[in-house]
Short mmCIF file of C-alpha atoms in Angstrom, two decimals:
data_model
loop_
_atom_site.label_atom_id
_atom_site.label_comp_id
_atom_site.label_asym_id
_atom_site.label_seq_id
_atom_site.Cartn_x
_atom_site.Cartn_y
_atom_site.Cartn_z
CA MET A 1 10.20 32.36 -35.54
CA GLU A 2 9.48 29.44 -37.65
CA TRP A 3 9.77 26.37 -35.51
CA ILE A 4 8.29 28.92 -32.56
CA TYR A 5 5.10 28.82 -34.54
CA SER A 6 5.72 24.61 -35.06
CA LEU A 7 5.98 23.95 -31.49
CA TYR A 8 2.63 25.80 -30.44
CA LEU A 9 0.19 24.85 -33.33
CA LEU A 10 1.64 21.06 -32.57
CA ASN A 11 1.40 21.44 -28.55
CA THR A 12 -1.85 23.05 -29.41
CA PHE A 13 -3.02 19.29 -30.69
CA PHE A 14 -1.91 18.11 -28.08
CA MET A 15 -4.31 19.59 -25.62
CA LEU A 16 -7.04 19.15 -28.10
CA PHE A 17 -6.11 14.88 -27.68
CA ILE A 18 -5.76 15.10 -24.63
CA ALA A 19 -9.16 17.44 -24.58
CA ILE A 20 -11.12 14.97 -26.11
CA TRP A 21 -9.48 11.62 -24.71
CA GLU A 22 -9.95 12.93 -21.27
CA VAL A 23 -13.47 14.13 -22.08
CA ARG A 24 -15.38 11.90 -19.50
CA ARG A 25 -13.37 13.45 -16.27
CA PRO A 26 -13.17 17.20 -17.26
CA ALA A 27 -11.41 18.00 -13.85
CA LYS A 28 -8.62 15.23 -15.01
CA ALA A 29 -8.07 17.21 -18.88
CA LEU A 30 -8.12 20.65 -16.86
CA ASN A 31 -4.85 19.44 -15.38
CA TRP A 32 -2.58 17.97 -17.90
CA ILE A 33 -3.67 20.86 -20.00
CA THR A 34 -2.25 22.89 -17.78
CA ILE A 35 0.96 20.88 -17.63
CA VAL A 36 1.39 20.12 -21.40
CA LEU A 37 0.75 23.99 -21.36
CA ILE A 38 3.82 24.51 -19.08
CA LEU A 39 5.77 22.57 -20.35
CA PRO A 40 5.01 21.93 -23.89
CA VAL A 41 5.31 18.15 -26.19
CA ILE A 42 7.45 17.54 -22.54
CA GLY A 43 4.22 18.02 -20.72
CA PHE A 44 2.40 15.71 -23.66
CA TRP A 45 5.12 12.81 -23.09
CA LEU A 46 4.26 12.79 -19.59
CA TYR A 47 0.61 12.68 -19.99
CA LEU A 48 1.69 9.26 -22.48
CA SER A 49 3.10 7.32 -20.28
CA ILE A 50 2.03 8.33 -16.71
CA SER A 51 -1.83 8.98 -17.76
CA ASN A 52 -2.63 6.34 -19.70
CA PRO A 53 -2.35 2.81 -19.21
CA LYS A 54 -4.82 2.05 -22.23
CA LEU A 55 -1.75 2.81 -24.76
CA ILE A 56 0.27 0.00 -23.17
CA HIS A 57 -0.90 -3.28 -22.71
CA ARG A 58 -1.94 -4.73 -19.16
CA LYS A 59 -2.99 -8.27 -18.67
CA ARG A 60 -7.07 -8.16 -16.53
CA LEU A 61 -6.10 -9.48 -12.95
CA THR A 62 -8.79 -9.38 -11.45
CA SER A 63 -11.43 -13.33 -11.78
CA SER A 64 -13.81 -12.73 -14.29
CA HIS A 65 -15.87 -15.03 -12.35
CA ASN A 66 -17.48 -13.70 -8.75
CA LYS A 67 -20.19 -16.00 -7.84
CA SER A 68 -20.48 -14.62 -3.64
CA ASP A 69 -22.98 -16.47 -1.17
CA LYS A 70 -24.33 -13.66 0.67
CA LEU A 71 -24.16 -12.64 4.12
CA PRO A 72 -25.65 -14.03 7.13
CA ASP A 73 -28.56 -12.13 8.38
CA THR A 74 -27.69 -10.94 11.48
CA TYR A 75 -25.36 -8.44 9.15
CA SER A 76 -26.92 -4.36 8.46
CA ASP A 77 -28.25 -4.01 5.82
CA SER A 78 -26.08 -1.65 4.93
CA ALA A 79 -22.92 -4.53 5.31
CA SER A 80 -25.12 -6.55 2.35
CA VAL A 81 -25.30 -3.80 0.46
CA ILE A 82 -22.24 -3.09 0.62
CA ALA A 83 -21.09 -7.17 0.71
CA ASP A 84 -22.99 -6.97 -3.11
CA ALA A 85 -22.02 -5.09 -5.28
CA LEU A 86 -18.36 -6.00 -4.23
CA ARG A 87 -18.95 -8.82 -5.23
CA HIS A 88 -18.85 -7.46 -8.92
CA PHE A 89 -14.84 -6.57 -8.44
CA THR A 90 -13.65 -9.18 -5.97
CA VAL A 91 -10.88 -11.85 -6.57
CA HIS A 92 -13.32 -15.05 -5.92
CA GLY A 93 -16.58 -13.68 -4.20
CA LEU A 94 -16.74 -13.59 -0.32
CA ARG A 95 -14.09 -15.56 1.56
CA VAL A 96 -14.36 -17.13 5.15
CA GLY A 97 -11.15 -16.27 7.17
CA LYS A 98 -9.53 -15.82 10.70
CA VAL A 99 -7.91 -12.64 10.23
CA GLN A 100 -5.65 -10.24 13.31
CA VAL A 101 -4.46 -7.37 12.76
CA LEU A 102 -1.55 -6.25 14.05
CA ASN A 103 -0.48 -2.77 15.28
CA ASN A 104 3.02 -2.12 14.29
CA GLY A 105 5.90 -3.56 12.93
CA ILE A 106 7.32 -5.56 15.34
CA ALA A 107 4.20 -7.40 15.49
CA LYS A 108 3.65 -8.09 11.83
CA TYR A 109 6.75 -9.31 11.47
CA GLU A 110 7.08 -11.12 15.03
CA GLN A 111 3.94 -12.71 13.87
CA LEU A 112 5.46 -13.41 10.74
CA ILE A 113 8.58 -14.94 10.96
CA GLU A 114 6.89 -17.55 13.66
CA SER A 115 4.25 -18.30 10.13
CA LEU A 116 8.17 -18.51 8.25
CA GLN A 117 9.67 -20.60 10.08
CA LYS A 118 7.13 -23.43 9.86
CA ALA A 119 6.10 -23.49 6.68
CA GLN A 120 6.44 -26.96 5.02
CA LYS A 121 5.63 -26.80 1.18
CA THR A 122 5.51 -22.92 0.00
CA ILE A 123 7.04 -19.35 0.96
CA ASP A 124 5.61 -16.28 -1.35
CA LEU A 125 6.98 -13.14 -0.65
CA GLU A 126 5.73 -9.80 -2.91
CA TYR A 127 6.79 -6.77 -1.94
CA TYR A 128 6.90 -2.51 -2.79
CA ILE A 129 10.07 -1.43 -0.44
CA TYR A 130 11.98 -5.45 0.68
CA ARG A 131 15.33 -3.40 2.36
CA ASN A 132 18.48 -4.95 2.56
CA ASP A 133 19.02 -4.90 7.03
CA GLN A 134 17.96 -5.43 10.10
CA ILE A 135 14.67 -6.07 9.68
CA GLY A 136 15.58 -7.56 5.70
CA ASN A 137 18.47 -9.67 6.60
CA ARG A 138 16.97 -11.47 9.00
CA ILE A 139 13.76 -12.69 6.94
CA THR A 140 16.30 -13.52 4.34
CA GLU A 141 18.14 -15.51 6.14
CA LEU A 142 15.30 -16.94 7.41
CA LEU A 143 14.07 -17.22 4.07
CA ILE A 144 16.98 -18.74 2.71
CA GLU A 145 17.35 -21.74 5.03
CA LYS A 146 13.01 -22.95 4.25
CA SER A 147 14.66 -23.11 0.30
CA VAL A 148 17.49 -24.78 1.03
CA ASN A 149 15.44 -27.23 3.32
CA GLY A 150 12.86 -27.96 0.70
CA VAL A 151 10.49 -25.22 0.63
CA ARG A 152 10.11 -23.53 -2.51
CA VAL A 153 10.39 -19.98 -2.50
CA ARG A 154 9.18 -17.74 -4.34
CA PHE A 155 10.80 -13.63 -4.07
CA ILE A 156 9.62 -10.39 -6.12
CA ARG A 157 10.10 -7.02 -5.45
CA ASP A 158 9.11 -3.55 -7.61
CA GLY A 159 12.02 -2.07 -9.08
CA TRP A 160 11.56 1.35 -8.33
CA GLY A 161 10.63 0.58 -4.66
CA SER A 162 13.40 -1.62 -3.79
CA LYS A 163 15.69 -0.10 -6.47
CA LYS A 164 18.56 -0.57 -3.69
CA PHE A 165 18.37 -4.64 -2.61
CA PRO A 166 22.01 -5.17 -3.62
CA ARG A 167 22.56 -7.71 -6.10
CA GLN A 168 24.23 -9.86 -3.99
CA LYS A 169 22.02 -10.48 -2.04
CA ILE A 170 19.54 -11.64 -5.01
CA LEU A 171 23.13 -13.49 -6.58
CA GLN A 172 22.92 -15.32 -2.63
CA MET A 173 18.86 -15.99 -3.06
CA VAL A 174 18.84 -17.04 -5.91
CA GLU A 175 21.88 -20.06 -5.42
CA ALA A 176 19.72 -21.30 -2.55
CA GLY A 177 17.00 -22.29 -4.68
CA ILE A 178 14.50 -18.77 -4.20
CA GLU A 179 13.02 -17.73 -7.36
CA CYS A 180 13.74 -14.26 -7.83
CA ARG A 181 11.53 -11.70 -9.79
CA THR A 182 11.14 -8.59 -10.36
CA ILE A 183 8.30 -5.99 -11.87
CA PHE A 184 8.43 -3.16 -13.86
CA PRO A 185 12.56 -3.50 -13.41
CA LEU A 186 14.17 0.07 -13.87
CA ARG A 187 16.15 -1.17 -17.31
CA PHE A 188 15.75 -1.05 -20.59
CA PRO A 189 13.33 -1.67 -22.45
CA TRP A 190 11.07 -1.74 -19.52
CA ILE A 191 11.94 0.83 -18.46
CA MET A 192 10.71 3.06 -21.44
CA SER A 193 7.14 2.91 -21.15
CA ASN A 194 6.53 0.97 -17.12
CA TRP A 195 9.13 3.80 -14.77
CA ASN A 196 6.05 5.65 -13.63
CA TYR A 197 3.58 2.57 -13.09
CA ARG A 198 4.20 0.87 -8.86
CA ASP A 199 3.74 -2.74 -7.99
CA HIS A 200 2.13 -1.42 -4.53
CA CYS A 201 0.88 -4.74 -2.76
CA LYS A 202 2.62 -6.67 0.10
CA ILE A 203 1.90 -9.61 0.13
CA VAL A 204 3.31 -12.59 1.76
CA THR A 205 1.75 -16.57 1.05
CA ILE A 206 2.00 -19.45 3.47
CA ASP A 207 2.04 -23.12 2.29
CA GLY A 208 -1.98 -21.50 1.05
CA LYS A 209 -2.71 -21.51 3.72
CA VAL A 210 -1.22 -17.94 6.34
CA SER A 211 -1.73 -14.48 5.08
CA PHE A 212 0.28 -11.20 5.38
CA THR A 213 -1.34 -8.09 4.21
CA GLY A 214 -1.86 -4.34 4.62
CA GLY A 215 1.10 -0.68 4.60
CA ILE A 216 4.00 -2.85 6.33
CA ASN A 217 6.51 -3.41 3.82
CA VAL A 218 10.08 -4.74 5.35
CA GLY A 219 12.27 -2.01 6.63
CA TYR A 220 13.70 -1.22 9.46
CA GLU A 221 11.90 2.12 9.83
CA TYR A 222 8.63 0.47 10.11
CA THR A 223 9.70 -1.08 13.24
CA GLY A 224 9.26 3.24 14.48
CA LEU A 225 13.18 2.64 15.98
CA LYS A 226 15.01 4.78 12.78
CA PRO A 227 16.28 7.23 14.82
CA ASP A 228 15.89 9.46 11.68
CA VAL A 229 12.60 8.78 10.91
CA GLY A 230 11.52 8.79 14.59
CA PHE A 231 7.56 6.61 15.27
CA TRP A 232 5.94 4.76 12.62
CA ARG A 233 2.33 4.81 13.13
CA ASP A 234 1.03 1.26 10.34
CA THR A 235 -2.27 -1.09 9.77
CA HIS A 236 -1.36 -5.13 8.97
CA LEU A 237 -3.26 -8.18 8.73
CA GLN A 238 -2.56 -12.07 8.96
CA ILE A 239 -5.28 -13.91 7.83
CA ILE A 240 -5.94 -17.81 7.94
CA GLY A 241 -7.86 -19.96 6.18
CA GLU A 242 -9.42 -19.43 2.70
CA ALA A 243 -9.19 -15.82 2.00
CA THR A 244 -5.25 -16.98 1.94
CA ALA A 245 -6.19 -18.43 -2.15
CA ASP A 246 -7.26 -14.66 -2.93
CA LEU A 247 -4.35 -13.53 -2.48
CA GLN A 248 -2.09 -17.07 -3.68
CA THR A 249 -4.34 -15.32 -6.85
CA VAL A 250 -2.97 -12.33 -7.26
CA PHE A 251 0.40 -13.09 -6.17
CA ASP A 252 0.62 -15.61 -8.40
CA VAL A 253 -1.06 -13.46 -12.18
CA HIS A 254 1.95 -11.22 -10.62
CA TRP A 255 4.70 -13.59 -10.58
CA ASN A 256 3.45 -13.86 -14.11
CA ILE A 257 3.80 -10.71 -14.62
CA ALA A 258 7.24 -10.25 -13.28
CA LEU A 259 10.01 -10.86 -15.07
CA PRO A 260 13.59 -13.13 -13.55
CA GLU A 261 16.16 -12.04 -11.69
CA ARG A 262 19.37 -11.51 -14.71
CA ILE A 263 21.81 -13.68 -11.92
CA LYS A 264 23.04 -17.17 -12.11
CA SER A 265 23.61 -19.01 -9.97
CA LYS A 266 26.97 -20.26 -10.03
CA THR A 267 25.76 -23.37 -7.14
CA SER A 268 23.90 -25.31 -5.85
CA TRP A 269 23.37 -25.72 -3.05
CA LYS A 270 22.00 -29.47 -2.45
CA THR A 271 23.25 -30.57 1.12
CA LYS A 272 21.23 -28.75 4.82
CA SER A 273 22.49 -24.85 5.30
CA GLU A 274 24.63 -24.86 7.23
CA ILE A 275 23.46 -21.87 8.44
CA ALA A 276 20.80 -24.25 10.67
CA LYS A 277 24.28 -24.81 11.99
CA LYS A 278 25.44 -21.80 13.68
CA PRO A 279 23.74 -20.76 16.50
CA THR A 280 22.21 -16.85 16.43
CA LYS A 281 23.75 -14.98 17.88
CA PHE A 282 21.98 -11.33 18.98
CA PRO A 283 23.08 -7.80 18.88
CA LYS A 284 24.09 -5.25 22.31
CA ASN A 285 22.50 -2.62 19.76
CA LYS A 286 19.94 -1.88 17.16
CA SER A 287 23.16 -0.43 15.22
CA GLN A 288 24.63 -3.41 14.76
CA GLU A 289 24.00 -5.77 11.67
CA ILE A 290 21.76 -8.46 12.39
CA ASN A 291 23.20 -12.36 11.28
CA PRO A 292 19.64 -14.26 11.45
CA THR A 293 21.28 -17.14 9.93
CA SER A 294 19.44 -19.81 12.92
CA SER A 295 16.03 -20.43 13.70
CA VAL A 296 14.99 -16.65 15.05
CA ASP A 297 14.63 -16.89 19.23
CA LEU A 298 11.08 -15.36 19.21
CA LEU A 299 11.33 -14.70 22.86
CA ARG A 300 14.06 -13.00 23.36
CA TRP A 301 13.18 -10.93 19.35
CA SER A 302 10.29 -9.98 20.88
CA ALA A 303 12.08 -8.98 24.91
CA GLU A 304 14.54 -7.00 22.75
CA TRP A 305 12.13 -4.64 19.89
CA GLY A 306 9.64 -4.29 22.62
CA SER A 307 11.84 -3.05 24.74
CA GLU A 308 12.68 -0.17 22.87
CA LEU A 309 9.51 0.50 21.36
CA SER A 310 8.30 0.95 24.94
CA ALA A 311 11.40 3.01 25.22
CA LEU A 312 11.03 5.56 22.20
CA ASP A 313 6.73 6.35 22.79
CA GLY A 314 7.66 7.29 26.24
CA LYS A 315 4.18 6.10 27.64
CA GLU A 316 4.39 2.13 28.98
CA LYS A 317 3.52 0.42 25.95
CA ASP A 318 0.23 -0.69 27.75
CA LYS A 319 -1.66 1.38 27.13
CA SER A 320 -2.09 1.12 23.08
CA PRO A 321 -4.33 -1.75 21.52
CA LYS A 322 -2.49 -4.80 22.62
CA THR A 323 -1.97 -6.57 19.32
CA GLY A 324 -5.56 -8.51 18.47
CA THR A 325 -6.33 -12.06 18.24
CA LEU A 326 -6.81 -14.18 16.06
CA GLN A 327 -11.00 -13.01 14.65
CA LYS A 328 -13.57 -14.83 12.54
CA ALA A 329 -14.84 -12.77 9.06
CA TYR A 330 -16.52 -12.97 5.94
CA ILE A 331 -13.24 -11.15 4.05
CA HIS A 332 -14.08 -10.11 0.14
CA THR A 333 -10.38 -9.55 -1.68
CA LEU A 334 -9.82 -6.42 -4.16
CA GLU A 335 -6.68 -6.02 -6.17
CA GLY A 336 -6.67 -2.23 -8.01
CA ASN A 337 -4.69 -3.07 -11.60
CA PRO A 338 -4.07 -0.34 -13.86
CA GLY A 339 -4.45 -2.06 -17.46
CA ILE A 340 -8.73 -2.18 -16.36
CA PRO A 341 -10.84 0.52 -17.19
CA THR A 342 -12.56 0.53 -13.92
CA PRO A 343 -9.84 1.56 -10.88
CA VAL A 344 -11.35 -0.89 -8.25
CA ILE A 345 -10.13 0.73 -5.54
CA ARG A 346 -11.50 3.30 -6.32
CA GLN A 347 -14.74 2.01 -6.79
CA ALA A 348 -14.55 0.25 -3.91
CA TYR A 349 -13.07 3.39 -1.89
CA PHE A 350 -17.05 4.88 -3.17
CA ILE A 351 -19.21 1.94 -2.82
CA CYS A 352 -18.73 1.94 0.79
CA ILE A 353 -18.59 5.99 1.57
CA THR A 354 -21.45 5.46 0.45
CA GLN A 355 -23.39 2.83 1.40
CA ALA A 356 -22.42 3.82 5.25
CA THR A 357 -25.49 4.85 7.80
CA LYS A 358 -24.25 5.52 10.91
CA THR A 359 -20.13 6.36 10.54
CA ILE A 360 -17.19 6.09 8.38
CA ASP A 361 -13.25 6.47 10.40
CA ILE A 362 -10.55 6.99 7.50
CA THR A 363 -6.31 6.64 8.21
CA THR A 364 -4.47 7.67 5.42
CA PRO A 365 -0.61 9.37 4.89
CA TYR A 366 -1.72 10.37 0.81
CA PHE A 367 -4.75 12.25 0.99
CA VAL A 368 -5.40 13.88 -2.56
CA PRO A 369 -8.73 11.91 -4.38
CA GLU A 370 -10.81 12.55 -7.64
CA THR A 371 -13.66 14.69 -6.79
CA ASP A 372 -16.55 11.98 -6.64
CA ILE A 373 -14.75 10.67 -3.58
CA ILE A 374 -14.72 14.92 -1.80
CA MET A 375 -18.78 14.30 -3.16
CA ALA A 376 -19.33 11.02 -1.07
CA LEU A 377 -17.65 12.52 1.53
CA LYS A 378 -19.91 15.39 1.49
CA THR A 379 -22.44 14.07 0.50
CA ALA A 380 -22.49 11.69 3.45
CA VAL A 381 -22.36 13.93 6.25
CA ALA A 382 -25.48 15.53 4.96
CA ARG A 383 -26.89 11.27 4.98
CA GLY A 384 -26.09 12.31 8.69
CA VAL A 385 -23.46 10.35 9.67
CA ARG A 386 -20.18 11.08 11.73
CA VAL A 387 -17.48 11.37 8.98
CA ARG A 388 -13.91 11.26 10.61
CA LEU A 389 -10.15 11.89 8.81
CA LEU A 390 -7.16 10.94 10.33
CA VAL A 391 -4.25 12.53 8.43
CA PRO A 392 -0.22 13.22 9.17
CA ARG A 393 0.04 16.05 10.48
CA HIS A 394 4.08 15.78 9.24
CA ILE A 395 4.29 14.09 5.96
CA ASP A 396 7.28 12.09 3.86
CA GLN A 397 6.08 13.76 0.41
CA LYS A 398 5.47 17.07 1.02
CA THR A 399 4.24 18.18 -2.12
CA VAL A 400 1.30 15.45 -1.54
CA GLY A 401 0.43 17.04 1.68
CA LEU A 402 0.22 20.33 -0.06
CA ALA A 403 -1.52 19.11 -2.26
CA SER A 404 -3.92 17.76 0.17
CA ARG A 405 -4.42 20.72 2.15
CA THR A 406 -6.65 21.78 -0.71
CA TYR A 407 -8.73 19.43 0.09
CA TYR A 408 -9.52 20.30 3.28
CA GLY A 409 -11.11 23.72 3.80
CA GLU A 410 -14.73 22.43 1.69
CA LEU A 411 -14.81 18.48 4.21
CA ILE A 412 -14.46 20.34 7.19
CA GLU A 413 -17.42 23.31 6.40
CA ALA A 414 -19.70 20.01 5.58
CA GLY A 415 -19.01 18.40 8.93
CA VAL A 416 -16.38 16.40 8.53
CA HIS A 417 -13.62 15.75 11.46
CA ILE A 418 -10.29 15.68 10.21
CA TYR A 419 -7.29 14.96 12.64
CA GLN A 420 -3.27 15.17 12.41
CA TYR A 421 -1.63 12.82 13.66
CA ASP A 422 1.87 13.98 15.36
CA LYS A 423 2.85 11.68 17.17
CA GLY A 424 5.51 10.56 14.35
CA MET A 425 4.62 8.79 10.74
CA LEU A 426 0.83 8.32 10.05
CA HIS A 427 1.31 6.00 7.48
CA ALA A 428 -1.67 3.05 7.92
CA LYS A 429 -4.89 2.92 4.97
CA LEU A 430 -7.56 1.53 6.78
CA MET A 431 -11.17 2.23 6.68
CA ILE A 432 -13.97 1.07 9.75
CA ILE A 433 -18.32 1.36 8.09
CA ASP A 434 -21.03 1.76 10.85
CA GLU A 435 -19.00 -0.42 13.64
CA GLU A 436 -18.89 -4.13 11.52
CA ILE A 437 -17.29 -2.96 7.98
CA ALA A 438 -13.01 -2.62 7.26
CA GLU A 439 -10.90 -1.65 4.78
CA VAL A 440 -7.29 -2.86 4.97
CA GLY A 441 -4.83 -2.73 2.00
CA ALA A 442 -1.62 -0.54 0.49
CA ALA A 443 -3.31 1.63 -1.11
CA ASN A 444 -4.03 5.45 -0.53
CA TYR A 445 -6.50 8.21 -1.78
CA ASP A 446 -4.57 9.77 -4.78
CA MET A 447 -4.74 8.81 -8.70
CA ARG A 448 -1.40 6.83 -8.04
CA SER A 449 -3.00 4.08 -5.87
CA PHE A 450 -6.32 4.52 -7.98
CA ARG A 451 -4.69 4.62 -11.52
CA LEU A 452 -1.49 3.11 -12.03
CA ASN A 453 -0.60 1.51 -9.04
CA TYR A 454 -1.01 -2.82 -8.93
CA GLU A 455 -2.72 -2.99 -5.27
CA VAL A 456 -4.69 -4.87 -3.07
CA CYS A 457 -7.01 -5.21 -0.65
CA GLN A 458 -8.78 -6.93 1.89
CA VAL A 459 -12.01 -6.03 3.22
CA LEU A 460 -13.03 -7.32 5.92
CA TYR A 461 -16.94 -7.91 7.47
CA SER A 462 -16.74 -8.11 11.04
CA ALA A 463 -17.81 -6.59 14.38
CA HIS A 464 -15.28 -7.04 16.00
CA VAL A 465 -12.48 -6.49 14.21
CA ALA A 466 -13.76 -3.16 13.33
CA ARG A 467 -13.62 -3.01 16.92
CA GLU A 468 -10.47 -3.67 17.28
CA LEU A 469 -9.52 -1.51 14.78
CA THR A 470 -12.35 1.73 15.99
CA GLN A 471 -10.01 0.97 19.21
CA GLN A 472 -6.99 1.75 18.22
CA PHE A 473 -7.93 4.79 15.45
CA GLU A 474 -9.23 5.85 19.73
CA TYR A 475 -6.00 6.04 20.78
CA ASP A 476 -3.74 7.49 17.52
CA LEU A 477 -6.14 10.87 18.11
CA THR A 478 -5.18 11.10 21.35
CA ASP A 479 -1.80 11.59 19.26
CA SER A 480 -3.83 13.87 17.00
CA VAL A 481 -4.78 17.38 16.71
CA SER A 482 -8.40 18.42 15.12
CA LEU A 483 -7.96 20.86 12.54
CA HIS A 484 -10.49 24.03 12.15
CA ILE A 485 -10.95 25.93 9.83
CA GLU A 486 -9.88 28.68 11.49
CA ASP A 487 -6.14 26.97 11.41
CA LEU A 488 -6.78 26.46 7.24
CA LEU A 489 -7.45 30.90 6.68
CA LYS A 490 -4.30 31.30 9.01
CA ARG A 491 -2.37 30.45 5.74
CA SER A 492 -0.22 33.35 3.73
CA LEU A 493 -1.35 33.98 -0.06
CA SER A 494 1.95 32.48 -1.11
CA GLN A 495 0.89 29.62 1.22
CA ARG A 496 -2.29 28.64 -0.97
CA ILE A 497 -0.52 29.30 -4.12
CA ILE A 498 1.94 26.66 -3.39
CA GLU A 499 -0.89 24.13 -2.13
CA GLN A 500 -2.80 25.26 -5.27
CA GLY A 501 0.08 24.50 -7.80
CA ALA A 502 0.98 21.11 -6.07
CA ARG A 503 -2.46 20.35 -6.35
CA LEU A 504 -2.11 20.54 -9.88
CA LEU A 505 0.42 17.40 -10.08
CA SER A 506 -2.35 16.03 -8.23
CA PRO A 507 -2.17 13.66 -11.59
CA LEU A 508 1.70 12.64 -11.72
CA LEU A 509 1.70 11.70 -7.89
#
């Protein structure tokens, strides 16, 4: 039995190590100590590989030079305070640009394909999920066409999120001259130290002038037309102007971190692509494979997919807010990076919440925040700020959904209005502050987005953009159910225990 005693001593040492190392964050320390107690030795290995990026070398991605002009005097005090505070965390300070809000996958892919077709010099794409389906094939073949015709195309995918993307398709892209890389590939030896880190960004930059970012990856499910997924609610941005340079900076640094694909091109495409000579063919139904090997007929594409989206809605399409026009905005670009001590995205959320004076509207699919965010929301209500939180009623990550419900009671008691989206999958990630400040990006309210992922988000200072996002928020509420404290009290004891157990796993979510 000596080995049991030795294991006990070793595990006790591990728990003491965690307690000392995480002394500034007792809640996190307690979570991990419990996990190590339940999973001796294994739990400590999980802690080292999941929750402690300080032990793994990472390059600082954000700029150390953040000179920024101030917002015009026409903006409110809260906007000025937030802009002044956030400039220390931004890539290159305050930028000016034009922003178009894209409220669903159809609108995003329409605009993206149109912009890709107009590319003259460079196309850079970075996606967490890039699928080899109807949407992915359409975009991939367009990238191949542009590359063969002289546009420099660079492509980054995440090793986990896009793990099913076929090597044959990568080979086809490489042979066409596209430069392909992967962040955190699932292969030895990188998987041993990086398996829990993710590149969660969605970035496209075109000719250094036009960019896309937000919550929508590349995949058929984001259109809302995939039968086994159903309606999909998401938000994305098109940005035109100097703010694109910040997203380009983020992409370039990620490009240097990413590893080239282990695929050698066997052919060289030196002439114009044969794909440009093929006629455009549209399938009779979306279950067929789409072969977008020639220039895309956008009008027909929009009509086909738009009609299906309307039918899936069961409502007239024009009842929902239209995709927005380009609006002028001042923009801060923030990049979250697991290798730096300050969780930039969490810090930005905290600053926005604590400086709000009138309203806070938050939409997020995954809500497992740290205690400071909870306290900031409760304090905002105490100051007289109206706080509304929109979360999904049906969530694809079951454990996250269980853990999220443990936070709702204290927020409702504090005066936060919580709504559960019941129309389909809610995947949008945004926050609207005081009717003139908006945050849109890919980061969720959880430890993974705050500390383990590469993330990017935009903080927009524009009453017009905030108004468009608020209109969509109000429309989403018509498809939502208000959550009350009585609903939470109806849960059985076993259900509450399961939810508390899921919350215990918050460092892993």
